[in-house]
Coordinates of C-alpha atoms in Angstrom, one line a residue:
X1 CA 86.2 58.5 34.4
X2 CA 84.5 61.6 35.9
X3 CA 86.8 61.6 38.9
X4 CA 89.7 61.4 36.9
X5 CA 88.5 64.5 34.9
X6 CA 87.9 66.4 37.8
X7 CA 91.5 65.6 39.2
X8 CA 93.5 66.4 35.6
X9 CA 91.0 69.7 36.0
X10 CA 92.0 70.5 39.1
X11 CA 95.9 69.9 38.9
X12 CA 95.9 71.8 35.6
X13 CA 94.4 74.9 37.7
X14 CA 96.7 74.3 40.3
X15 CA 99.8 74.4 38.5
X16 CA 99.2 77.2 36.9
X17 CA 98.8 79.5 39.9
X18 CA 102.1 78.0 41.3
X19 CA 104.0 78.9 38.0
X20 CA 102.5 82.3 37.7
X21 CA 103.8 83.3 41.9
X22 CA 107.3 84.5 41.8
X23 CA 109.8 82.6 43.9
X24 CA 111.3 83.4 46.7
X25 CA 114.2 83.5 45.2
X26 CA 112.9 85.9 42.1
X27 CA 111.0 88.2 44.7
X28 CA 114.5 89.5 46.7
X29 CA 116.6 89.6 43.8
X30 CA 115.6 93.6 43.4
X31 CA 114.6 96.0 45.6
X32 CA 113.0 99.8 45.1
X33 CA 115.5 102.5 46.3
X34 CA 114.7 106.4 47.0
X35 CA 117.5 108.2 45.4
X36 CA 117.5 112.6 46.2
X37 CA 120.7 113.4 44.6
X38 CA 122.6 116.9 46.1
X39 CA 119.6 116.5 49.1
X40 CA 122.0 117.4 51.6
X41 CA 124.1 119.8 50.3
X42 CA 120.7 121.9 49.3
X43 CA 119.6 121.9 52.7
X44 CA 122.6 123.1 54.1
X45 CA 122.8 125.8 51.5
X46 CA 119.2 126.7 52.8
X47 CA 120.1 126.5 56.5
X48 CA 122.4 129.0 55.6
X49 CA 120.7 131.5 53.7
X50 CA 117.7 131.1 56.1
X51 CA 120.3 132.3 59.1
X52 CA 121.5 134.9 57.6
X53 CA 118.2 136.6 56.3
X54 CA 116.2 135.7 59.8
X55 CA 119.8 137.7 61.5
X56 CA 119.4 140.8 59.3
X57 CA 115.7 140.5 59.8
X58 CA 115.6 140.1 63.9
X59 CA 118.1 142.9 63.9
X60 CA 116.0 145.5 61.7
X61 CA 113.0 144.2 63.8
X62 CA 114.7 144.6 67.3
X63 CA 114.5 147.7 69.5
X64 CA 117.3 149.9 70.6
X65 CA 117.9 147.5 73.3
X66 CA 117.9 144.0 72.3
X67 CA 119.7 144.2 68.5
X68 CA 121.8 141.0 70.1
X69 CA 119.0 139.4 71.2
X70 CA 117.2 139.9 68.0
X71 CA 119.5 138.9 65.8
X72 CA 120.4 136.0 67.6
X73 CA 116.9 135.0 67.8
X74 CA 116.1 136.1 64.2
X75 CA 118.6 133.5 62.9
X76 CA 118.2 130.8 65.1
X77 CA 114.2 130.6 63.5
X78 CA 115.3 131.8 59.7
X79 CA 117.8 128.7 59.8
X80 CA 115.3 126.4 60.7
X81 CA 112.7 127.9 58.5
X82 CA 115.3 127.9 55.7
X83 CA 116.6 124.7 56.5
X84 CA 112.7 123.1 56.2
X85 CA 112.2 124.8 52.8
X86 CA 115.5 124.0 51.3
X87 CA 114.5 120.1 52.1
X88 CA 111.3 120.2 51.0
X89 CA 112.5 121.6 47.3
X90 CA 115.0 119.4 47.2
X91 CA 112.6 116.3 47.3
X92 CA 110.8 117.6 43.9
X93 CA 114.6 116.2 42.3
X94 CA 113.3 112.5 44.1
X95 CA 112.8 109.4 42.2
X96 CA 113.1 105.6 42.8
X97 CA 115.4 103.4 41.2
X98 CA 115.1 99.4 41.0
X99 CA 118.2 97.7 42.0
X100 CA 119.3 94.1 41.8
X101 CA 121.1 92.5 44.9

């Protein structure tokens, strides 16, 4: 009598730890996705406004000599500058979404 108490017991514990486990089946059935809407058009927007401002500043910071150079140089770094901040703002407008496959 005891041993068949312990065994109802222990398949009654049993099965309810197998029923509270999702499937397989149940577990890919969604899936978390990152979603940055207008990401890439906001970064580009910044690459641009970062060239420009880092070509009119390395020009006004350039000596007689070098204005080229400067202003070359001034928005090569203000693009990637503006580029890096223009990304980084647009990842604020993140969020993730749960999608079924």
């Amino acid at each position: 009598m005891r041993n068949k108490l312990i065994a109802a017991a222990a398949l009654a514990l049993s099965a309810g730890a197998v029923a509270a486990a999702p499937t397989l089946a149940e577990a890919q059935t969604t899936k978390r996705v990152l979603v940055c809407p207008n990401q890439k058009k906001s970064a580009n927007t910044g690459t641009v406004v970062g060239a420009v401002a880092g070509g009119l500043l390395g020009n006004a910071v350039a000596s007689r000599g070098v204005k080229t150079e400067g202003t070359v140089l001034g928005a090569g770094v203000g693009a990637v500058v503006g580029h890096q901040v223009a990304k980084k703002n647009a990842q604020k407008n993140c969020y993730y979404k749960t999608v079924r496959r």
